[in-house]
mmCIF file of N, CA and C in Angstrom:
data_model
loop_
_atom_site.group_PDB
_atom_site.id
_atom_site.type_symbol
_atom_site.label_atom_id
_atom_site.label_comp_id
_atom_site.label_asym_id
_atom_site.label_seq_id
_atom_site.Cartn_x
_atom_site.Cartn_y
_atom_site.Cartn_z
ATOM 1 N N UNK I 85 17.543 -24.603 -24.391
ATOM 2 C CA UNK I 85 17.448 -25.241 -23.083
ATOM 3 C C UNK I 85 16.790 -24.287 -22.089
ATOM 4 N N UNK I 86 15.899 -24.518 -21.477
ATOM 5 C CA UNK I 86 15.539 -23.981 -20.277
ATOM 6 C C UNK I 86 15.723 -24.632 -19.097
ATOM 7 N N UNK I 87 15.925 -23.117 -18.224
ATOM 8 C CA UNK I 87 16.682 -23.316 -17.089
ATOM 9 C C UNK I 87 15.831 -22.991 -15.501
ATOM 10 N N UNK I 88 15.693 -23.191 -14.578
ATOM 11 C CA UNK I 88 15.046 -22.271 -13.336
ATOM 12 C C UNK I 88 16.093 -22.811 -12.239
ATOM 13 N N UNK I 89 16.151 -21.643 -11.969
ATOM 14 C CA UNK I 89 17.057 -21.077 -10.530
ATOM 15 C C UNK I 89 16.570 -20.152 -9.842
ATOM 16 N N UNK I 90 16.462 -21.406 -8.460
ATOM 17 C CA UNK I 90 16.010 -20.353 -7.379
ATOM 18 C C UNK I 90 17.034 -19.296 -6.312
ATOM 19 N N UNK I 91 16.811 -18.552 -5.760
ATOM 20 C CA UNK I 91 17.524 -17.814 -4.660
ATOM 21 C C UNK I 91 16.714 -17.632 -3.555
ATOM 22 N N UNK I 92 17.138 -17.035 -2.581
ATOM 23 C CA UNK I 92 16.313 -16.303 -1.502
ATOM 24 C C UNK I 92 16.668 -17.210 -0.317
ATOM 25 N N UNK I 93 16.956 -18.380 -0.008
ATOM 26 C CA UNK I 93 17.042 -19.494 1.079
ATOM 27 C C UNK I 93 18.238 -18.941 1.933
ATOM 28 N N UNK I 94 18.117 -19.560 3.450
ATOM 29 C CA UNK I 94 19.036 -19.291 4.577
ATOM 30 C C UNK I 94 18.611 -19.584 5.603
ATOM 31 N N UNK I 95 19.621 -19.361 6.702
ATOM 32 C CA UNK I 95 19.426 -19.455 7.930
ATOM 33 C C UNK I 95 18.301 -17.923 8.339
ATOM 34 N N UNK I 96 17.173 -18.303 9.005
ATOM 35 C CA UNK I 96 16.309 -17.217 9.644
ATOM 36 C C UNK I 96 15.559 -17.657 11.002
ATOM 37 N N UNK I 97 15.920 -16.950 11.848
ATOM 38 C CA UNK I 97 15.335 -17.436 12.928
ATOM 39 C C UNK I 97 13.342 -17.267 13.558
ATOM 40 N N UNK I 98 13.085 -18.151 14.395
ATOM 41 C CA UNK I 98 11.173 -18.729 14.041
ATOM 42 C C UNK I 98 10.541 -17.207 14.159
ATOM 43 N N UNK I 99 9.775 -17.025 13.180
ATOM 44 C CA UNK I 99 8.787 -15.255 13.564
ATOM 45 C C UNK I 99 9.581 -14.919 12.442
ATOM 46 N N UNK I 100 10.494 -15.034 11.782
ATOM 47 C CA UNK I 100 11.133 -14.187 11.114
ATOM 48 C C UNK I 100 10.773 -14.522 9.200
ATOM 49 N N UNK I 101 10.941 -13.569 8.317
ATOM 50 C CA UNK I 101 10.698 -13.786 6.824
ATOM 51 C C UNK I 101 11.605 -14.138 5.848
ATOM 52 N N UNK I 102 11.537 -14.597 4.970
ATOM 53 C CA UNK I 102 12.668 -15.119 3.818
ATOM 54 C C UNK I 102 11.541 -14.932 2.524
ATOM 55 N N UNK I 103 12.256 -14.262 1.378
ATOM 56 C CA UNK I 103 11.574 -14.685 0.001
ATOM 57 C C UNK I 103 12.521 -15.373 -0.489
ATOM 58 N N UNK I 104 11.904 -16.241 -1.406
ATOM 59 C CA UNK I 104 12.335 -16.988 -2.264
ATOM 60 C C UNK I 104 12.310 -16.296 -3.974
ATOM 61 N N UNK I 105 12.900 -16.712 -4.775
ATOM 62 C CA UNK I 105 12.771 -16.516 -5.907
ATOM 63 C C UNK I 105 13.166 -17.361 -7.001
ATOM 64 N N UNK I 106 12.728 -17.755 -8.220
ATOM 65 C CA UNK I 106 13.147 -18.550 -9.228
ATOM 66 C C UNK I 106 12.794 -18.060 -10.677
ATOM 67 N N UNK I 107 13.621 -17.784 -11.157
ATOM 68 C CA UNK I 107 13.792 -17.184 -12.930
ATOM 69 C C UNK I 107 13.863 -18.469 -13.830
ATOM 70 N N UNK I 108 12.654 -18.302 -13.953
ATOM 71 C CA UNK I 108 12.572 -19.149 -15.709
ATOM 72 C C UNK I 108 14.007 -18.651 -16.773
ATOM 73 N N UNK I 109 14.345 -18.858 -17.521
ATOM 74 C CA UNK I 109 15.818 -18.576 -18.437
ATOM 75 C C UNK I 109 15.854 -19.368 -19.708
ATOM 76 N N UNK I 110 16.211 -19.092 -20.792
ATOM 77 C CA UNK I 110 16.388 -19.903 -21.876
ATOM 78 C C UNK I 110 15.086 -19.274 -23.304
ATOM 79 N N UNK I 111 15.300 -20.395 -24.257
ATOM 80 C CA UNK I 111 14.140 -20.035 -25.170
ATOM 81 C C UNK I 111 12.706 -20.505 -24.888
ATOM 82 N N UNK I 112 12.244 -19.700 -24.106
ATOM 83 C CA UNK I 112 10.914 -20.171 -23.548
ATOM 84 C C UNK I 112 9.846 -19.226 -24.799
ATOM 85 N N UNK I 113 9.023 -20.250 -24.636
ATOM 86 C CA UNK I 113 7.716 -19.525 -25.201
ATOM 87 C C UNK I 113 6.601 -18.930 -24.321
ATOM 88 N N UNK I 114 6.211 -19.552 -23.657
ATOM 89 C CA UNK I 114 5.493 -19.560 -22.330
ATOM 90 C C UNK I 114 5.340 -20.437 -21.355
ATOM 91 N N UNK I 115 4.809 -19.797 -20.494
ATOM 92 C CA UNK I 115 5.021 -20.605 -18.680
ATOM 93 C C UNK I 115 3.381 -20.516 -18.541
ATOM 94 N N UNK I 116 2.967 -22.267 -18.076
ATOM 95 C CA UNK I 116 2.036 -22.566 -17.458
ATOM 96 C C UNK I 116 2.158 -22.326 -15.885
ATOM 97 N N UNK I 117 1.835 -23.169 -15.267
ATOM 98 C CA UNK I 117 1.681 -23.442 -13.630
ATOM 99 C C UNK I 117 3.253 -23.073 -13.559
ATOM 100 N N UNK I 118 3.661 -22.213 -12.360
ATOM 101 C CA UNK I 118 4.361 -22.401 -11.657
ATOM 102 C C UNK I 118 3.969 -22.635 -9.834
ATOM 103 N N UNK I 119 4.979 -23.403 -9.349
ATOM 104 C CA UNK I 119 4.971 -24.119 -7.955
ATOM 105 C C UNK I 119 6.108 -23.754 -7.221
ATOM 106 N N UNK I 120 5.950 -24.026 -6.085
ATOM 107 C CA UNK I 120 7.037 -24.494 -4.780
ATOM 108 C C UNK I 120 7.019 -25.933 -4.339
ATOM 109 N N UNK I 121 7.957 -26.568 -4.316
ATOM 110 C CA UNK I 121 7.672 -28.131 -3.655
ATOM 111 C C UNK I 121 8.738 -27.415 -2.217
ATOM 112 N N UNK I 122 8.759 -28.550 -1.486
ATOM 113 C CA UNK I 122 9.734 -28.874 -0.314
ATOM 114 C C UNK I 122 9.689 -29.990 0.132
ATOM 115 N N UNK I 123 11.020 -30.740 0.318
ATOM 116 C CA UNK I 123 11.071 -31.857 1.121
ATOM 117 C C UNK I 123 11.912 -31.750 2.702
ATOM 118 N N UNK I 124 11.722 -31.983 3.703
ATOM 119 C CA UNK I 124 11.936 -31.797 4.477
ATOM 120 C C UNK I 124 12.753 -33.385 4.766
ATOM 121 N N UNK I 125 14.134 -33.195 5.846
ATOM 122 C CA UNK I 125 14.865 -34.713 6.048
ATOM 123 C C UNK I 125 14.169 -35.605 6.274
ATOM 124 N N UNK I 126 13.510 -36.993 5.755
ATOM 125 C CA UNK I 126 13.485 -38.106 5.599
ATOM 126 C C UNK I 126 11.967 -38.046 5.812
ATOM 127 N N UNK I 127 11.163 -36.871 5.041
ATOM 128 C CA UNK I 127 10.064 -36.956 4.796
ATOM 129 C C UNK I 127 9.518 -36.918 3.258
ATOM 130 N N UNK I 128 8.564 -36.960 2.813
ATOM 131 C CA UNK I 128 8.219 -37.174 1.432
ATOM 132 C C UNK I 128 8.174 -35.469 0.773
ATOM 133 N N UNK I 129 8.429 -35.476 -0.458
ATOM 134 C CA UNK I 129 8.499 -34.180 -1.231
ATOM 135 C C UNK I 129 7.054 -33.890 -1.032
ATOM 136 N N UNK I 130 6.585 -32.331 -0.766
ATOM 137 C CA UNK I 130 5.191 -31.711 -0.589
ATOM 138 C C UNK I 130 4.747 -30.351 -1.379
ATOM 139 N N UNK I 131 3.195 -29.938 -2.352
ATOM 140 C CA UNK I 131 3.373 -28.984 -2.653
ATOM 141 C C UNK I 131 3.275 -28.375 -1.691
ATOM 142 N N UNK I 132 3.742 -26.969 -1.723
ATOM 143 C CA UNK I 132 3.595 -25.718 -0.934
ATOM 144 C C UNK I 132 2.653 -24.572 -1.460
ATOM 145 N N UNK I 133 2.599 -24.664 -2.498
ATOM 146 C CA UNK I 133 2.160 -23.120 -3.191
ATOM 147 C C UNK I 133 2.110 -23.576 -5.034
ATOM 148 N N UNK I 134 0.998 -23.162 -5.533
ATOM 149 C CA UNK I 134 1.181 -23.037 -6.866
ATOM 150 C C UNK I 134 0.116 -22.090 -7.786
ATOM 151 N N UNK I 135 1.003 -21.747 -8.641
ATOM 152 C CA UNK I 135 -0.076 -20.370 -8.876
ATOM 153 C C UNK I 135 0.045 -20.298 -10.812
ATOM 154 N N UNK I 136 -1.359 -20.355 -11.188
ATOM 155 C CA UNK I 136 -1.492 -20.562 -12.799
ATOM 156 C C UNK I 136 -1.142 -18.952 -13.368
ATOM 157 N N UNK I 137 -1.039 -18.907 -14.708
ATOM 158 C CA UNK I 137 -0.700 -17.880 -15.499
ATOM 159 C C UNK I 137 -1.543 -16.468 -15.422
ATOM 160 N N UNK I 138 -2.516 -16.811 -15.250
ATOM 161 C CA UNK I 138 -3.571 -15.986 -14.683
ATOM 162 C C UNK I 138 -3.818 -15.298 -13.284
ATOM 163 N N UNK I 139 -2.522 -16.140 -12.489
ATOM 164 C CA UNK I 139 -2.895 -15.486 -10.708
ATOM 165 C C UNK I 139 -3.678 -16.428 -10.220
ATOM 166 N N UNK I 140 -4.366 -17.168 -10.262
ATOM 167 C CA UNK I 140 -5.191 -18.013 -9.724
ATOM 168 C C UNK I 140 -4.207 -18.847 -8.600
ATOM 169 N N UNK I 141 -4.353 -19.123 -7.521
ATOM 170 C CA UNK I 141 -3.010 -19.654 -6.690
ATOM 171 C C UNK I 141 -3.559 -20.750 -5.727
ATOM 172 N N UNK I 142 -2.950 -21.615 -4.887
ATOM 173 C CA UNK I 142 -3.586 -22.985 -4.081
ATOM 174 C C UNK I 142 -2.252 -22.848 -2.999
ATOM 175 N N UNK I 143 -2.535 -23.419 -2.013
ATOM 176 C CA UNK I 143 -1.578 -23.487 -0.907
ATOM 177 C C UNK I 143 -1.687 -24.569 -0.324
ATOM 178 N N UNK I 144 -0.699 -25.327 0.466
ATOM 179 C CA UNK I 144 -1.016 -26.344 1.497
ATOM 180 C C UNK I 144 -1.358 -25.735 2.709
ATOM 181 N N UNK I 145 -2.230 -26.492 3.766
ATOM 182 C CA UNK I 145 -2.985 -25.991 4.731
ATOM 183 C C UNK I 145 -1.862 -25.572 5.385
ATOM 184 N N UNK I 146 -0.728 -26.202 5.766
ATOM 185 C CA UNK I 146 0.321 -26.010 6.285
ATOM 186 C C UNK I 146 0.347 -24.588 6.196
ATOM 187 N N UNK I 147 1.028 -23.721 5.518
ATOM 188 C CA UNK I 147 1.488 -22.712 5.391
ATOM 189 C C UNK I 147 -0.071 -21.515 4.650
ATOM 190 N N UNK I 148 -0.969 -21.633 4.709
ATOM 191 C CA UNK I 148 -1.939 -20.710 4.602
ATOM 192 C C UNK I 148 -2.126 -19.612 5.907
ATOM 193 N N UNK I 149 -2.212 -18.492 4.888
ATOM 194 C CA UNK I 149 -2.382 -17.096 5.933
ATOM 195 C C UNK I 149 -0.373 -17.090 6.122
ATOM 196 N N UNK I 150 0.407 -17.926 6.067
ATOM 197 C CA UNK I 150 1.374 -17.068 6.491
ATOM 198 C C UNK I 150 2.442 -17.053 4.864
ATOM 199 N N UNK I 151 2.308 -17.908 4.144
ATOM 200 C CA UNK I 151 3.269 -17.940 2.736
ATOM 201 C C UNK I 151 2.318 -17.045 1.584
ATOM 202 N N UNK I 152 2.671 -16.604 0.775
ATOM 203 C CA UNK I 152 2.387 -15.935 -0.296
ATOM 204 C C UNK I 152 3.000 -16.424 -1.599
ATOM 205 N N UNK I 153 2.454 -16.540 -2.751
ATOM 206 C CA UNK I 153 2.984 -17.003 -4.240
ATOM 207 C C UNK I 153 2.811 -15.629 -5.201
ATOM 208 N N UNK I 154 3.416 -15.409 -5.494
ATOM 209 C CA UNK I 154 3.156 -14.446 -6.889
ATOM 210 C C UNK I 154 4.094 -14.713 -8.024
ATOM 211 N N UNK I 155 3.926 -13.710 -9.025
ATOM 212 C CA UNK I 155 4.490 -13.718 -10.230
ATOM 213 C C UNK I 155 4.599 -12.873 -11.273
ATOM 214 N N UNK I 156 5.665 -12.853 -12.162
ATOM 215 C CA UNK I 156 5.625 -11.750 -12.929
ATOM 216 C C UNK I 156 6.255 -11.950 -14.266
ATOM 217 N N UNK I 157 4.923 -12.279 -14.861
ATOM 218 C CA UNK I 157 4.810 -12.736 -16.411
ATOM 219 C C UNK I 157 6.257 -12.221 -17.089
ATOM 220 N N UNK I 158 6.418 -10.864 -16.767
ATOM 221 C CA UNK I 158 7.322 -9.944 -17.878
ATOM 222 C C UNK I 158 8.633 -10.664 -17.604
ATOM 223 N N UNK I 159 9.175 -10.984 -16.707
ATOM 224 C CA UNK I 159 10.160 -11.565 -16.088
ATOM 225 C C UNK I 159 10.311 -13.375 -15.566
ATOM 226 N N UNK I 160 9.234 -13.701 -16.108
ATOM 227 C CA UNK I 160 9.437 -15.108 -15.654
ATOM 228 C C UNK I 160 9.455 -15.887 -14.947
ATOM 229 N N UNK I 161 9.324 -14.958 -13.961
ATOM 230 C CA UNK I 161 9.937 -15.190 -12.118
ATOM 231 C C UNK I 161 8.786 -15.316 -11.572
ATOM 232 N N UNK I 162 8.646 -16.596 -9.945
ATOM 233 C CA UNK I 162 7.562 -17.107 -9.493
ATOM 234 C C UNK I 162 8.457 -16.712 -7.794
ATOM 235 N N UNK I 163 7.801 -15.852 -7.220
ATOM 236 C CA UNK I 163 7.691 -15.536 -5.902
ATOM 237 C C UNK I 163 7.174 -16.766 -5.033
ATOM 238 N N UNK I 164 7.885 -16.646 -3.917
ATOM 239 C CA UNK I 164 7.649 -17.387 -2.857
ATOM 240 C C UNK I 164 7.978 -16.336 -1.200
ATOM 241 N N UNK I 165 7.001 -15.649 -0.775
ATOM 242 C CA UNK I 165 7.132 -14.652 0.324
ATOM 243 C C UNK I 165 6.880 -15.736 1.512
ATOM 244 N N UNK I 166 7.702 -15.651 2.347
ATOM 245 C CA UNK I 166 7.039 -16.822 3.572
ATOM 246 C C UNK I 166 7.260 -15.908 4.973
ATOM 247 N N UNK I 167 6.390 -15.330 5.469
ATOM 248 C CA UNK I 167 5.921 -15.036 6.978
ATOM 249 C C UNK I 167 6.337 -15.872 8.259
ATOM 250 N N UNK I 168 6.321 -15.507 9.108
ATOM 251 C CA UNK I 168 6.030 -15.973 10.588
ATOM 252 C C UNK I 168 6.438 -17.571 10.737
ATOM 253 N N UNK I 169 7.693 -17.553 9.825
ATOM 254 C CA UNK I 169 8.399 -19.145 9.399
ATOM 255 C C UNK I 169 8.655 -19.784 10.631
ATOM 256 N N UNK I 170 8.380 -20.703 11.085
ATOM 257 C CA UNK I 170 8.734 -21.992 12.137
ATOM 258 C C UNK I 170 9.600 -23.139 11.966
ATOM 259 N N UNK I 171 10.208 -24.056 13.227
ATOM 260 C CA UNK I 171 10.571 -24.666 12.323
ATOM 261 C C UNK I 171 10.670 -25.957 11.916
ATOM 262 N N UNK I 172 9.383 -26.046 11.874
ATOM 263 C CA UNK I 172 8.304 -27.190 10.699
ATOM 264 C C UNK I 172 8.567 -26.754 9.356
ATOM 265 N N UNK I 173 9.447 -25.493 8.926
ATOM 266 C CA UNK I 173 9.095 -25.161 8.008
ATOM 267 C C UNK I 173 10.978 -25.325 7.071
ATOM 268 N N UNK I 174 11.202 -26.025 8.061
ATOM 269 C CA UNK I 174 12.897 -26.222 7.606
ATOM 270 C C UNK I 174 12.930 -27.365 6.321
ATOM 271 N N UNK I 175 13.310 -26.939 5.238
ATOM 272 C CA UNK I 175 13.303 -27.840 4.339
ATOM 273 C C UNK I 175 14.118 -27.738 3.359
ATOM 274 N N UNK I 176 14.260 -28.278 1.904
ATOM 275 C CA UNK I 176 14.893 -27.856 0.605
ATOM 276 C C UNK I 176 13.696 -27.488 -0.126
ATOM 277 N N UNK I 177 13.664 -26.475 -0.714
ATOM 278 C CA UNK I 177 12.650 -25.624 -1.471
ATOM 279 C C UNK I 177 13.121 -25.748 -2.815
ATOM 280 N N UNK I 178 11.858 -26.119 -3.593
ATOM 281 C CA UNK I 178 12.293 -26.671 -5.399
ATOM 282 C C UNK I 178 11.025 -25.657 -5.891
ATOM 283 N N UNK I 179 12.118 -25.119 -7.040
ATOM 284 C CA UNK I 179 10.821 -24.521 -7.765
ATOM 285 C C UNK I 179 10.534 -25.585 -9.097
ATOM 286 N N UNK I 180 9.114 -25.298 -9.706
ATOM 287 C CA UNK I 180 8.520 -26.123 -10.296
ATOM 288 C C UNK I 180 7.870 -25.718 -11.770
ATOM 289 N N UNK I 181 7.611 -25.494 -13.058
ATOM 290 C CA UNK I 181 7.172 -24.821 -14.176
ATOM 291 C C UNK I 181 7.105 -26.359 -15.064
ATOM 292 N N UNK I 182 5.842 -25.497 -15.681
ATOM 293 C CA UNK I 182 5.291 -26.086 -16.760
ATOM 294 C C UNK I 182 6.088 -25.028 -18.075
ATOM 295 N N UNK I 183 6.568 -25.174 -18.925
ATOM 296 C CA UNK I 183 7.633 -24.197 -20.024
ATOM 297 C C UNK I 183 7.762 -25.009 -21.419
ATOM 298 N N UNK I 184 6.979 -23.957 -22.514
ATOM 299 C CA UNK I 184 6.840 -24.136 -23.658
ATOM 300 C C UNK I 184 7.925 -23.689 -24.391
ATOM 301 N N UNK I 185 8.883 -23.916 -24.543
ATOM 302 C CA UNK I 185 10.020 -23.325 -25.682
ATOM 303 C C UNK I 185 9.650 -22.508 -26.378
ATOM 304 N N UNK I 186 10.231 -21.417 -27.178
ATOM 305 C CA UNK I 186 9.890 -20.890 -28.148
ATOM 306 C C UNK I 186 9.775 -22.157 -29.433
ATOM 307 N N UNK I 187 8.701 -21.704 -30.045
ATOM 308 C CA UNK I 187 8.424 -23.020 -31.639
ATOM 309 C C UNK I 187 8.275 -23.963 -31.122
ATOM 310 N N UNK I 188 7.980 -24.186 -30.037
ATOM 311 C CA UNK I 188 8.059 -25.857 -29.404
ATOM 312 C C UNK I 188 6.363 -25.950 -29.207
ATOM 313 N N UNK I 189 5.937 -27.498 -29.810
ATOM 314 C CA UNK I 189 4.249 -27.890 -29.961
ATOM 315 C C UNK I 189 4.286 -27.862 -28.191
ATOM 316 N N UNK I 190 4.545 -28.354 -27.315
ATOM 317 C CA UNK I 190 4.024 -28.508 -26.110
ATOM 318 C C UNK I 190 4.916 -28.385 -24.828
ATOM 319 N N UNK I 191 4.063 -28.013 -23.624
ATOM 320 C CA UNK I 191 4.847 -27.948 -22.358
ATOM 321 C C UNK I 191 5.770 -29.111 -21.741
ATOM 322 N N UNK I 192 6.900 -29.115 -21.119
ATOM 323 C CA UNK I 192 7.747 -29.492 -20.538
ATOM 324 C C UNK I 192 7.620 -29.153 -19.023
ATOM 325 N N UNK I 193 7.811 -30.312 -17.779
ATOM 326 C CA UNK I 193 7.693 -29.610 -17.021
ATOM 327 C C UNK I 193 9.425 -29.921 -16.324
ATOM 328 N N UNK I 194 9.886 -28.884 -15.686
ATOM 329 C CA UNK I 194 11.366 -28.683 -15.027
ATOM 330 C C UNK I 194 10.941 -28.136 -13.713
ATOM 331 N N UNK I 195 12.095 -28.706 -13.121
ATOM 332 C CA UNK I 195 12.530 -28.116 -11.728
ATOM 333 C C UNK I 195 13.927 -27.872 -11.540
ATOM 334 N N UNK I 196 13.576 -26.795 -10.498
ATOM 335 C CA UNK I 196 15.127 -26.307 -10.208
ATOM 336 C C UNK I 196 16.017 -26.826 -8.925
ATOM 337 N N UNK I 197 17.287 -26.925 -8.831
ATOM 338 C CA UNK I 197 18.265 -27.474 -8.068
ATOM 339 C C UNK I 197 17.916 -27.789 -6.344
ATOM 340 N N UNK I 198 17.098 -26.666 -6.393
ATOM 341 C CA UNK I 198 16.595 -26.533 -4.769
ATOM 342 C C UNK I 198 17.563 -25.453 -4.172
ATOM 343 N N UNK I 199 17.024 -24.495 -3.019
ATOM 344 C CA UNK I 199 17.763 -23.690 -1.901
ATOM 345 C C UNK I 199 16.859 -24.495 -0.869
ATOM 346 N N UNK I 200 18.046 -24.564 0.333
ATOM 347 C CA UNK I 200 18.011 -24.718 1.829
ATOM 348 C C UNK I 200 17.266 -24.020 2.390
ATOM 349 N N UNK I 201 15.809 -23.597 3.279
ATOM 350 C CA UNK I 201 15.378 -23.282 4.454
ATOM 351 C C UNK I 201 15.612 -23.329 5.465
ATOM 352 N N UNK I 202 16.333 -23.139 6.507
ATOM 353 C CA UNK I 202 16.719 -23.179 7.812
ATOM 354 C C UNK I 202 16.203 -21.713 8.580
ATOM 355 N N UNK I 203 15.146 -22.912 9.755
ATOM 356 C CA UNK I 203 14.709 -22.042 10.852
ATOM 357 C C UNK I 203 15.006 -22.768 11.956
ATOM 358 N N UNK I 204 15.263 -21.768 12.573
ATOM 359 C CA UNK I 204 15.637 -21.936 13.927
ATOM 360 C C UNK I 204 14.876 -21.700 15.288
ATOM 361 N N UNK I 205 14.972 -22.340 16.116
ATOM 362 C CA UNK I 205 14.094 -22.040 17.682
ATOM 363 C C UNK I 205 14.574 -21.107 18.833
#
């Protein structure tokens, strides 16, 4: 079974930074795309950030120049650095993977439970 769980979410007030983090877990073989979604109250789920195996990465206009994506193959784990947070930027944050099992013919894609964003004015 594979698993992703994120951390890093909270209360932070506007100007201020939060990382996020989410660990791939289980018998994985390899990780395609990993992402950030967010849905914000009684608006539609949105990407935020997504970044291929290679580093190659995409952002929503929204958050360009101030969010960052990275990653680290050895560990599994897909960064989410967010800057100069506002709060437009208050939401539930889902991480997102494409994950090949070990022995398994093809990718699966999972998401994780979600952490809370809260910014404040």
């Amino acid at each position: 079974q594979v698993q992703l769980v994120e951390s890093g979410g909270g209360l932070v007030q506007a100007g201020g930074s939060l990382r996020l983090s989410c660990a791939a877990s289980g018998q994985i073989g390899s990780i395609n795309v990993m992402g950030w979604h967010r849905q914000a109250p009684g608006k539609q789920r949105e990407l935020v950030a997504l970044i291929t195996s290679g580093g190659s990465t995409n952002y929503a206009d929204s958050v360009k120049g101030r969010f960052t994506i990275s990653r680290d193959n050895a560990k599994n784990t897909v960064y989410l650095q967010m800057n100069s947070l506002k709060p437009e930027d208050t939401a539930v944050y889902y991480c997102n993977a494409d994950v090949r099992a070990r022995y398994g013919a093809t990718f699966n894609n999972y998401w994780g439970q979600g952490t809370q964003v809260t910014v404040s004015s």
